[in-house]
Amino acid sequence: MTAARVRAWLLADAPASRAQARLGRVYLGVAALSKNPLAVVGLVIVAALVLVAALAPRLATHSPYGQDLERRLRPPEDAHRFGTDQLGRDILSRVVYGARVTLAIVVLVAVIVAPIGLAVGTVAGYFGGWVDGVLMRVTDIFMAFPRLILALALVAVLGPGIVNAILAIAFTTWPPYARIARAETLTIRESDFIAAVRLQGASPIRVLWGHIVPLCVSSLIVRVTLDMAGIILVAAGLGFLGLGARPPEPEWGAMVSEGRQFLLDQWWIATIPGAAIFLVGLGFNLLGDGLRDVLDPKAR
Amino acid sequence: MDVTVTTPAGTGRGAWPPAFVVRVGRLAVTIALTFLGLLFVTFVIGRVLPIDPALAILGDRALPHVYERVRHELGLDLPLYHQFWNYLVKALRGDLGSSVLTGRPVIADIRQFFPATLELATFAIVLGVVLGVPMGVWAAVARGRWPDHLVRVLVLIGYSVPVFWLGLVGLLLFYARLDLVAGPGRLDVAYEYVVEPWSGIVLLDSLRAGELRVFRNALAHIVLPGSILGYLSLAYIARMTRSFMLAELGQEYVVAARVKGLSEARVIWRHALGNVMVPMVTVIALSYAYLLEGAVLTETVFAWPGLGLYITHSLFNADMTAVLGGTLIVGVAFVGLNLFSDVLYTFFDPRAR
Amino acid sequence: MVTRPLRLLMVGLLLASLAVPVAADTPKDTLVMAKFIDDIISLDPAEVFELSGGEMIANLYDRIMMYEPEDTTRLVGGVAESWSVTGNGRTFTLKIRKGLRFHSGNPVTARDAAYSLQRVIRLDKTPAFIVSQLGWTKDNVGDLVRAVDAATLQLTITKDFAPTFVLNCLSAGVGSVVDMKEVQQHERDGDLGYTWLKTNSAGSGPFRLRQWKANDSVVMEAFPDYRHGAPKVKRVVVRHIAEPSAQRLQLEKGDIDMARNITPDQLAALKNNPDVVIGTYPKADLYYLGLNQKHEHLKKPKVRAAIRWLVDYHGMADTFLRGQFKVHQAFWPSGFFAALTETPFKLDVARAKQLLAEAGVPNGFPVKLDHANGTPFMDIAQSIQSTMGQAGIKVELVPADSKQVITKYRARNHDIVLLYWSPDYMDPHSNADTFARNPDNSDDAKIKPLAWRNAWDIPGLTKKADAAVLERDAEKRKQMYLELQRTIQQDSPFVIMFQSTEQATTRKYVKNFVSGPTFDTVFYRLVTK
């Protein structure tokens, strides 16, 4: 097939299969996205993050853990492009490996949070009544609780570590997702096609799973992408307060925290991982912003 | 003329009891439940926290009988449900208890720490509103052109930057290198005991006492952390303003107003912005509430003696009475601001009336 | 139009932020000091047991016996002018100095001194053990501690302790003399003035407390009628600044006169600053690893020996700990009576591997290391992790808030713990009591010395330590402590690594700050600026 024919197939007015229709939608989305230069920049940054994480062992010039007290606090130079930290570890290598930590946190939080939010929100919205009341009151309580402090408390309870930080962040991030899913469900619930499905005798679970959930997914994806940066920042904040990854794990927030002692004389130790957090956050935000324009034209 | 407002949420039907009453009633229930929930969550965290609260009071070297006595005084030797009951009863009586760390009533501690947070958050929100709203309007009006892109980039940077890092870099640059602002803390020691605390908000107290030097020094201290937090809320506010304005500018009445020959400025600033202001109040209230709780990292970096630092410090000493007190205050602020914007909504949004 | 006022406001704010003034110098008559003081929970001398609190009350109260800033290692009479020991060494008679006054103007009498000690026993807070070990209880303290007349204090002890040991106990914070009349005026519900004294002072020391704001500041004012004359500065402000780099920055700017918690690397950068002087003061704090003997591998003597060769003592002391830690490997700090100063261990991975092989774990084993957040623990822990890793011991670091670490330690739930220990009073028994004594190793033991926390059952050593504290012959006593230290150095759950040194940094014009070997021999009264 030539490119033109592929395009025609993708854009067919009457797709012959579900797969064709879906791919067509994706293609349109990608096409729209590529017209937004900022979103492309975002995509490039996120792709770079994934690549760096995947190729960390090849990109790193040193071991991220290897200490050398003789060569500590070195400024950026040929042997150490980003300099060394207070224990003589190569900062470039640590930042590169840190991409893995960041990526793991973001992905895992998203994987945990979206389904929880979706489940709570759609159930509350679909069933209404006391189910809605109970679920939404619980959501409200979590919303009223100071988020970072709750996350701090949870990590303090669970002990520091990446997994626990992920759990704590997930635990404090789901309520907005539940709200969004509920709002979407409320509008969908009343629509004619749901009534039709219900008349056909579909069970509530079937209606929820087969018809409502898929319709909520796109707005959740936008929200997740937009939230990625926020998640990265909370994770880095926990790391900064000493509650994220355990040393010597090269977590960027913790690296900033370690480097703050040296900010005045060895600026690179805190500044470079901080810049990495910023860059990746920006990447996700640019991408999310573009995605929102594509997937959710109402919010333009 | 068809005047409607695009609102992010809220429905109203012309039934009895009036929507207003229903909303307030529902809110009251929500508030009550929220507080119960907060109590429960703080209690659970306090009990499963792997820190021995008696240690915070006694240190590590107390004799066994002293240790037992303090555990008894704290009620730690009672069964869990009994402990929760005591905790609940006391809190409901409005007795937030005494901090085991400072030995003072939690209320007194909060009275000391909260004004600092309030001052910082207010400074930031004023900055955020004053700059963010016009920027959002500007971006919406110039949609798709360079001002829009500029605002968008500014907003996204604000959404992406780690506040603790920005604070550190800001201190390095503006305090250490350029000497433009004062360092961490709220005041230089030279000015610290000049003004008697009245509201606890130094900027106000110093003006009230007519101590301009103190005021200037306090300003020099708050400018950097305040601006950094202000930037973050600016990003949020500008973005929301833009999207509300876009929705509003697409409305028919705007077209009609233009056709009627009203000046563009009048259409934008008076009519469209006027209508957008109602949902914007919600946004601003939320953003303010977020600042009240979200300042932990900024307070850490700038040694700002506020509520965030107090709660965090108490948490790591297992001083759960203090954590609860601080959290409740933040919770109250949160719910209160929500309530405020909700009521405002009800009054100004014709559909919700 | 809304724009115009908005614009004006914007411009105004911008101008205001640009026109801000630069910091002012500190006031001439005030010493402004940056220090971590978030550990203070009380300033009642019957309760104070925290490092910063101890330092504060050392400047607010005179003690019965005390160390003076002129010589922080020589025990002299404080409120007491002279003393004599009679009755087989069990009766101490102390004469109170004449003409002393409290801050309130009340005269200092033996009754105040007796009241102060009785109050410590009756309140029974953490540091009470320092005097209750002399045999005093709530029931007998009224008889055993009494004022014969306004100028004579008589103390009776119930065991045959060395007299120097008893006098040392009276020089601790609990030996502070409080103003009985003043305290009684503030007594509520029979609390012996405890609620009030937590946040106020009623002493006869060189300073009086003006204000303590938790986690923020302590402000004290000079007492003009102090027995050695009024302090040179009128006021001392101790500010809690949690960041060493912020302390350094503010010191360089002249926002503060003195910084107490600047790290070695920061100091290296300060050395070239002509406006700043670095003072060095040896301390008695020891940094050590505790190896839980319940751990299947750590309980093996060869493993314990191997770990002693897996710490890069000198590498750390010469780099990120430079100037603030020296290698010290015995349980009593050098510079004091009966200290063992030999340091036989250094990093030797090959030797450690050999020992591990002999212990039957040639490939090492995984183990957790609990330690506090923050400097220097984070860096020490990571260095140890790295060097132990070289011999195959896979260390997982578990950083937490220090109270959390101690909670776990007290429950014996750790594998390895990294902590520090500072003596309660400057007698070797203070440390022998915890490193070399473990009278009951059962899980529900009442007393939890460091040996117990590491589940180290040592009936033999406990007896030796008990004998040493009762030995009256100073030279014999010294040999007994040296032997105890050697035993523990060679084989014990304790890998003692460093003794700390305080480096206090001041502006050039600040002179005569005194920081003695312990946390409560830090004195402000001679400071000039």
Short mmCIF file of C-alpha atoms in Angstrom, two decimals, chain C residues 113-519:
data_model
loop_
_atom_site.label_atom_id
_atom_site.label_comp_id
_atom_site.label_asym_id
_atom_site.label_seq_id
_atom_site.Cartn_x
_atom_site.Cartn_y
_atom_site.Cartn_z
CA ALA C 113 19.02 24.46 95.98
CA ALA C 114 17.28 21.76 98.01
CA TYR C 115 13.94 22.67 96.46
CA SER C 116 15.45 22.43 92.97
CA LEU C 117 16.79 18.90 93.52
CA GLN C 118 13.61 17.74 95.26
CA ARG C 119 11.62 19.21 92.41
CA VAL C 120 13.60 17.14 89.88
CA ILE C 121 12.85 13.95 91.80
CA ARG C 122 9.19 14.83 92.37
CA LEU C 123 8.52 15.88 88.77
CA ASP C 124 10.35 12.75 87.64
CA LYS C 125 11.01 13.79 84.05
CA THR C 126 13.57 12.22 81.74
CA PRO C 127 16.81 13.59 83.25
CA ALA C 128 15.72 12.71 86.79
CA PHE C 129 17.72 9.48 86.57
CA ILE C 130 20.95 11.45 86.86
CA VAL C 131 20.16 12.25 90.47
CA SER C 132 17.83 9.39 91.26
CA GLN C 133 20.70 6.95 90.70
CA LEU C 134 22.18 8.44 93.90
CA GLY C 135 19.35 6.70 95.72
CA TRP C 136 16.83 9.51 95.96
CA THR C 137 13.14 8.78 95.57
CA LYS C 138 9.96 10.78 96.00
CA ASP C 139 9.61 9.32 99.48
CA ASN C 140 13.08 9.92 100.83
CA VAL C 141 14.27 12.99 98.95
CA GLY C 142 12.77 15.29 101.60
CA ASP C 143 15.15 13.74 104.18
CA LEU C 144 18.18 13.02 102.02
CA VAL C 145 18.26 16.44 100.35
CA ARG C 146 17.78 19.28 102.80
CA ALA C 147 18.85 22.77 103.72
CA VAL C 148 20.42 22.79 107.18
CA ASP C 149 20.26 26.56 107.14
CA ALA C 150 20.13 29.29 104.50
CA ALA C 151 23.78 28.71 103.60
CA THR C 152 24.18 24.95 104.05
CA LEU C 153 22.91 22.20 101.78
CA GLN C 154 23.23 18.62 102.97
CA LEU C 155 22.94 15.65 100.63
CA THR C 156 22.97 11.98 101.60
CA ILE C 157 23.45 9.18 99.10
CA THR C 158 22.59 5.54 99.60
CA LYS C 159 25.41 3.82 97.71
CA ASP C 160 29.20 4.10 97.85
CA PHE C 161 29.81 6.16 94.72
CA ALA C 162 33.09 7.89 93.97
CA PRO C 163 32.74 11.52 95.20
CA THR C 164 33.75 12.93 91.81
CA PHE C 165 30.92 10.97 90.26
CA VAL C 166 28.41 12.51 92.69
CA LEU C 167 29.71 16.04 92.12
CA ASN C 168 29.60 15.46 88.36
CA CYS C 169 25.94 14.51 88.65
CA LEU C 170 25.24 17.80 90.44
CA SER C 171 26.79 19.67 87.52
CA ALA C 172 24.22 18.34 85.05
CA GLY C 173 21.20 20.38 83.99
CA VAL C 174 19.17 18.94 86.86
CA GLY C 175 21.64 20.64 89.23
CA SER C 176 20.32 24.04 88.10
CA VAL C 177 19.09 26.13 91.01
CA VAL C 178 15.63 27.60 90.48
CA ASP C 179 14.10 30.52 92.35
CA MET C 180 11.79 28.77 94.80
CA LYS C 181 9.62 31.81 95.62
CA GLU C 182 9.20 32.77 92.00
CA VAL C 183 8.37 29.24 90.89
CA GLN C 184 5.92 28.71 93.72
CA GLN C 185 4.09 31.86 92.71
CA HIS C 186 3.42 30.28 89.34
CA GLU C 187 2.48 26.87 90.69
CA ARG C 188 -0.82 25.56 89.43
CA ASP C 189 -2.61 22.46 90.74
CA GLY C 190 0.51 21.28 92.51
CA ASP C 191 2.56 21.15 89.30
CA LEU C 192 5.63 22.63 91.04
CA GLY C 193 5.54 25.46 88.52
CA TYR C 194 6.22 23.03 85.69
CA THR C 195 3.78 24.54 83.19
CA TRP C 196 5.18 27.99 83.73
CA LEU C 197 8.85 27.09 83.86
CA LYS C 198 8.64 25.26 80.55
CA THR C 199 8.62 28.59 78.75
CA ASN C 200 10.05 30.95 81.38
CA SER C 201 13.19 31.17 83.44
CA ALA C 202 13.71 31.70 87.17
CA GLY C 203 17.42 31.36 87.73
CA SER C 204 20.53 33.21 88.76
CA GLY C 205 22.50 32.64 85.56
CA PRO C 206 24.05 35.29 83.34
CA PHE C 207 20.95 35.60 81.16
CA ARG C 208 17.22 35.58 81.67
CA LEU C 209 14.76 34.19 79.15
CA ARG C 210 12.71 36.74 77.32
CA GLN C 211 11.00 34.50 74.82
CA TRP C 212 11.10 31.03 73.34
CA LYS C 213 9.16 30.42 70.16
CA ALA C 214 9.22 26.75 69.28
CA ASN C 215 11.13 26.01 66.06
CA ASP C 216 11.79 29.69 65.63
CA SER C 217 13.89 31.50 68.18
CA VAL C 218 15.11 31.85 71.74
CA VAL C 219 15.73 35.35 73.02
CA MET C 220 17.60 36.00 76.26
CA GLU C 221 18.58 39.19 78.01
CA ALA C 222 21.66 39.90 80.08
CA PHE C 223 21.31 39.76 83.88
CA PRO C 224 23.20 42.86 85.03
CA ASP C 225 23.78 41.58 88.60
CA TYR C 226 25.37 38.27 87.64
CA ARG C 227 27.97 37.09 90.11
CA HIS C 228 30.80 37.34 87.58
CA GLY C 229 29.54 40.70 86.37
CA ALA C 230 27.07 41.48 83.62
CA PRO C 231 27.53 39.67 80.32
CA LYS C 232 29.17 41.72 77.58
CA VAL C 233 26.21 41.64 75.23
CA LYS C 234 22.79 42.85 76.28
CA ARG C 235 20.83 40.35 74.34
CA VAL C 236 21.28 37.00 72.61
CA VAL C 237 18.96 35.92 69.83
CA VAL C 238 19.22 32.29 68.78
CA ARG C 239 17.47 31.79 65.48
CA HIS C 240 16.46 28.45 64.09
CA ILE C 241 17.75 28.33 60.52
CA ALA C 242 17.34 24.80 59.27
CA GLU C 243 19.63 25.05 56.26
CA PRO C 244 23.40 25.10 56.72
CA SER C 245 23.78 26.87 53.41
CA ALA C 246 21.28 29.51 54.51
CA GLN C 247 23.21 29.96 57.74
CA ARG C 248 26.37 30.49 55.77
CA LEU C 249 24.75 32.91 53.35
CA GLN C 250 23.24 34.99 56.11
CA LEU C 251 26.53 35.03 57.95
CA GLU C 252 28.34 36.24 54.87
CA LYS C 253 25.73 38.94 54.39
CA GLY C 254 26.05 40.04 57.98
CA ASP C 255 22.40 39.25 58.73
CA ILE C 256 23.64 37.14 61.63
CA ASP C 257 26.79 37.27 63.78
CA MET C 258 27.34 33.60 64.16
CA ALA C 259 26.41 30.28 62.59
CA ARG C 260 26.68 26.98 64.40
CA ASN C 261 25.72 24.35 61.83
CA ILE C 262 27.77 25.08 58.76
CA THR C 263 29.05 21.92 57.08
CA PRO C 264 32.73 21.26 56.30
CA ASP C 265 32.30 21.86 52.58
CA GLN C 266 30.64 25.21 53.20
CA LEU C 267 33.42 26.11 55.59
CA ALA C 268 36.05 25.36 52.99
CA ALA C 269 34.50 28.09 50.88
CA LEU C 270 34.37 30.46 53.86
CA LYS C 271 38.05 30.13 54.67
CA ASN C 272 38.94 32.86 52.20
CA ASN C 273 36.41 35.30 53.59
CA PRO C 274 38.32 37.90 55.65
CA ASP C 275 35.20 38.92 57.57
CA VAL C 276 34.61 35.49 59.02
CA VAL C 277 36.42 33.46 61.67
CA ILE C 278 36.03 29.74 62.20
CA GLY C 279 36.29 28.49 65.78
CA THR C 280 36.98 24.82 66.47
CA TYR C 281 35.71 23.12 69.63
CA PRO C 282 36.21 19.41 70.34
CA LYS C 283 33.04 17.64 71.44
CA ALA C 284 32.26 14.38 73.18
CA ASP C 285 29.70 13.02 70.71
CA LEU C 286 30.43 9.61 69.22
CA TYR C 287 29.10 8.34 65.90
CA TYR C 288 28.73 4.59 65.72
CA LEU C 289 27.10 1.64 64.01
CA GLY C 290 24.98 -0.68 66.13
CA LEU C 291 24.76 -4.28 64.89
CA ASN C 292 21.69 -6.13 66.10
CA GLN C 293 22.78 -9.44 67.59
CA LYS C 294 19.43 -10.97 66.73
CA HIS C 295 20.49 -10.88 63.08
CA GLU C 296 21.65 -14.29 61.92
CA HIS C 297 24.86 -13.00 60.38
CA LEU C 298 25.63 -9.95 62.48
CA LYS C 299 25.79 -12.09 65.59
CA LYS C 300 28.82 -13.95 64.21
CA PRO C 301 32.03 -12.59 65.73
CA LYS C 302 33.90 -12.83 62.40
CA VAL C 303 31.21 -10.82 60.66
CA ARG C 304 31.38 -8.16 63.37
CA ALA C 305 35.13 -8.10 62.87
CA ALA C 306 34.80 -7.87 59.09
CA ILE C 307 32.51 -4.86 59.31
CA ARG C 308 35.15 -3.06 61.38
CA TRP C 309 37.40 -3.25 58.32
CA LEU C 310 34.70 -2.08 55.93
CA VAL C 311 34.32 1.52 57.00
CA ASP C 312 36.34 4.17 55.19
CA TYR C 313 37.08 6.03 58.43
CA HIS C 314 39.86 8.22 57.06
CA GLY C 315 38.35 8.69 53.63
CA MET C 316 35.29 10.25 55.22
CA ALA C 317 37.13 12.18 57.91
CA ASP C 318 39.42 13.69 55.28
CA THR C 319 36.70 14.71 52.84
CA PHE C 320 33.10 15.52 53.62
CA LEU C 321 33.59 15.26 57.38
CA ARG C 322 36.84 17.18 57.39
CA GLY C 323 37.39 19.32 60.44
CA GLN C 324 34.19 18.28 62.18
CA PHE C 325 34.88 14.61 62.78
CA LYS C 326 37.97 12.77 63.78
CA VAL C 327 38.42 9.05 63.73
CA HIS C 328 37.80 7.64 67.19
CA GLN C 329 37.10 4.00 67.92
CA ALA C 330 36.45 3.67 71.65
CA PHE C 331 33.35 4.35 73.69
CA TRP C 332 34.76 7.18 75.79
CA PRO C 333 35.74 10.34 73.87
CA SER C 334 39.35 11.45 73.73
CA GLY C 335 40.36 14.47 75.74
CA PHE C 336 38.77 13.13 78.92
CA PHE C 337 39.78 11.04 81.89
CA ALA C 338 40.42 7.41 80.93
CA ALA C 339 39.84 7.74 77.20
CA LEU C 340 41.29 5.10 74.86
CA THR C 341 42.69 6.88 71.83
CA GLU C 342 44.01 3.95 69.78
CA THR C 343 42.40 3.60 66.33
CA PRO C 344 43.40 0.13 65.09
CA PHE C 345 40.84 -0.16 62.29
CA LYS C 346 40.90 1.21 58.78
CA LEU C 347 39.33 0.32 55.43
CA ASP C 348 40.73 -3.05 54.34
CA VAL C 349 38.40 -4.89 52.00
CA ALA C 350 40.68 -7.88 51.43
CA ARG C 351 40.96 -8.55 55.13
CA ALA C 352 37.22 -8.18 55.56
CA LYS C 353 36.57 -10.64 52.73
CA GLN C 354 38.88 -13.11 54.40
CA LEU C 355 36.96 -12.73 57.67
CA LEU C 356 33.61 -13.08 55.92
CA ALA C 357 34.81 -16.28 54.28
CA GLU C 358 35.89 -17.61 57.67
CA ALA C 359 32.47 -16.72 59.01
CA GLY C 360 30.89 -18.86 56.33
CA VAL C 361 29.43 -16.00 54.28
CA PRO C 362 32.06 -15.51 51.56
CA ASN C 363 29.54 -13.83 49.27
CA GLY C 364 28.21 -11.45 51.85
CA PHE C 365 24.53 -11.03 52.71
CA PRO C 366 21.81 -8.40 52.41
CA VAL C 367 21.28 -6.15 55.40
CA LYS C 368 19.35 -2.96 56.22
CA LEU C 369 20.91 0.16 57.64
CA ASP C 370 18.65 2.59 59.49
CA HIS C 371 19.80 6.17 59.77
CA ALA C 372 18.48 9.67 60.20
CA ASN C 373 17.78 12.05 57.34
CA GLY C 374 20.08 14.94 56.71
CA THR C 375 23.79 15.62 56.96
CA PRO C 376 26.07 14.02 57.88
CA PHE C 377 24.13 10.77 58.25
CA MET C 378 23.08 10.52 54.61
CA ASP C 379 26.62 10.82 53.36
CA ILE C 380 28.17 8.56 56.00
CA ALA C 381 25.51 5.92 55.29
CA GLN C 382 26.08 6.04 51.56
CA SER C 383 29.83 5.75 52.00
CA ILE C 384 29.41 2.73 54.28
CA GLN C 385 26.96 1.22 51.82
CA SER C 386 29.55 1.58 49.12
CA THR C 387 32.50 0.15 51.07
CA MET C 388 30.52 -2.75 52.53
CA GLY C 389 29.28 -3.47 49.06
CA GLN C 390 32.87 -4.03 47.98
CA ALA C 391 32.99 -7.07 50.24
CA GLY C 392 29.62 -8.33 49.06
CA ILE C 393 27.49 -7.08 51.94
CA LYS C 394 24.50 -5.56 50.20
CA VAL C 395 23.33 -2.69 52.37
CA GLU C 396 19.86 -1.28 51.92
CA LEU C 397 19.61 2.21 53.37
CA VAL C 398 16.50 3.13 55.34
CA PRO C 399 16.56 6.85 56.03
CA ALA C 400 13.90 8.28 58.32
CA ASP C 401 13.32 11.02 60.80
CA SER C 402 15.61 10.50 63.78
CA LYS C 403 12.73 9.82 66.18
CA GLN C 404 11.53 7.11 63.86
CA VAL C 405 14.98 5.56 63.78
CA ILE C 406 15.15 5.58 67.57
CA THR C 407 11.66 4.09 67.91
CA LYS C 408 12.77 1.19 65.75
CA TYR C 409 16.09 0.89 67.58
CA ARG C 410 14.36 0.73 70.95
CA ALA C 411 12.19 -2.09 69.67
CA ARG C 412 15.30 -3.96 68.45
CA ASN C 413 13.79 -4.15 64.97
CA HIS C 414 16.84 -2.88 63.11
CA ASP C 415 19.67 -4.76 61.44
CA ILE C 416 22.31 -2.04 61.55
CA VAL C 417 21.72 1.43 62.89
CA LEU C 418 23.82 4.55 62.36
CA LEU C 419 23.48 6.96 65.28
CA TYR C 420 25.43 9.12 67.66
CA TRP C 421 25.73 9.16 71.40
CA SER C 422 26.69 11.98 73.70
CA PRO C 423 27.47 11.45 77.39
CA ASP C 424 25.04 12.74 80.01
CA TYR C 425 27.85 13.86 82.30
CA MET C 426 31.61 13.83 81.96
CA ASP C 427 32.35 10.64 83.83
CA PRO C 428 33.26 7.50 81.86
CA HIS C 429 30.49 5.66 83.65
CA SER C 430 28.01 7.70 81.67
CA ASN C 431 29.02 5.81 78.51
CA ALA C 432 30.09 2.53 80.15
CA ASP C 433 26.57 2.41 81.57
CA THR C 434 25.13 2.12 78.10
CA PHE C 435 27.84 0.53 75.92
CA ALA C 436 29.14 -2.00 78.45
CA ARG C 437 26.15 -2.79 80.67
CA ASN C 438 23.11 -4.91 79.94
CA PRO C 439 21.66 -6.28 83.18
CA ASP C 440 18.64 -7.87 81.49
CA ASN C 441 18.67 -8.90 77.85
CA SER C 442 15.08 -10.17 77.76
CA ASP C 443 12.67 -8.56 75.31
CA ASP C 444 10.60 -6.95 78.04
CA ALA C 445 13.56 -5.57 79.98
CA LYS C 446 12.87 -2.30 81.78
CA ILE C 447 16.22 -0.68 81.12
CA LYS C 448 17.26 -0.34 77.51
CA PRO C 449 20.93 0.60 77.27
CA LEU C 450 22.60 0.54 73.87
CA ALA C 451 23.91 -2.96 74.60
CA TRP C 452 20.33 -4.14 75.15
CA ARG C 453 19.11 -2.43 72.00
CA ASN C 454 21.57 -4.49 70.03
CA ALA C 455 20.60 -7.61 71.97
CA TRP C 456 24.10 -8.09 73.27
CA ASP C 457 24.03 -10.29 76.34
CA ILE C 458 27.09 -9.47 78.46
CA PRO C 459 26.77 -10.47 82.13
CA GLY C 460 30.58 -10.49 82.53
CA LEU C 461 31.14 -7.00 81.15
CA THR C 462 28.19 -5.67 83.13
CA LYS C 463 29.89 -6.79 86.36
CA LYS C 464 33.15 -5.15 85.32
CA ALA C 465 31.38 -1.89 84.57
CA ASP C 466 29.59 -2.03 87.92
CA ALA C 467 32.90 -2.50 89.68
CA ALA C 468 34.53 0.40 87.85
CA VAL C 469 32.03 2.99 89.01
CA LEU C 470 32.59 2.07 92.65
CA GLU C 471 36.41 2.06 92.46
CA ARG C 472 37.81 4.88 94.60
CA ASP C 473 41.41 4.69 93.34
CA ALA C 474 41.56 6.98 90.32
CA GLU C 475 44.45 5.16 88.55
CA LYS C 476 42.90 1.72 89.06
CA ARG C 477 39.59 3.09 87.89
CA LYS C 478 41.22 4.46 84.75
CA GLN C 479 42.76 1.05 83.93
CA MET C 480 39.39 -0.60 84.40
CA TYR C 481 37.78 1.73 81.90
CA LEU C 482 40.63 1.35 79.43
CA GLU C 483 40.17 -2.41 79.56
CA LEU C 484 36.44 -2.10 79.02
CA GLN C 485 37.01 0.16 76.04
CA ARG C 486 39.54 -2.23 74.51
CA THR C 487 37.21 -5.19 74.85
CA ILE C 488 34.40 -3.32 73.17
CA GLN C 489 36.66 -1.92 70.49
CA GLN C 490 37.87 -5.38 69.49
CA ASP C 491 34.60 -7.24 69.56
CA SER C 492 31.14 -5.86 70.23
CA PRO C 493 28.07 -4.86 68.27
CA PHE C 494 29.42 -1.31 68.25
CA VAL C 495 31.54 -0.01 65.42
CA ILE C 496 32.53 3.33 66.86
CA MET C 497 33.80 5.53 64.07
CA PHE C 498 34.04 9.22 64.87
CA GLN C 499 34.19 11.82 67.57
CA SER C 500 32.77 15.15 66.57
CA THR C 501 34.18 18.63 66.70
CA GLU C 502 32.02 21.72 66.58
CA GLN C 503 32.97 24.42 64.15
CA ALA C 504 31.22 27.66 65.00
CA THR C 505 31.65 30.40 62.48
CA THR C 506 31.44 34.03 63.49
CA ARG C 507 31.83 37.46 62.02
CA LYS C 508 35.34 38.73 62.75
CA TYR C 509 34.17 41.14 65.45
CA VAL C 510 32.63 38.41 67.60
CA LYS C 511 35.06 37.23 70.26
CA ASN C 512 35.18 34.85 73.20
CA PHE C 513 32.44 32.44 72.34
CA VAL C 514 32.98 29.34 74.47
CA SER C 515 31.87 25.87 73.50
CA GLY C 516 33.00 23.12 75.86
CA PRO C 517 33.05 19.40 75.27
CA THR C 518 29.37 18.74 75.98
CA PHE C 519 26.17 20.24 74.71
#
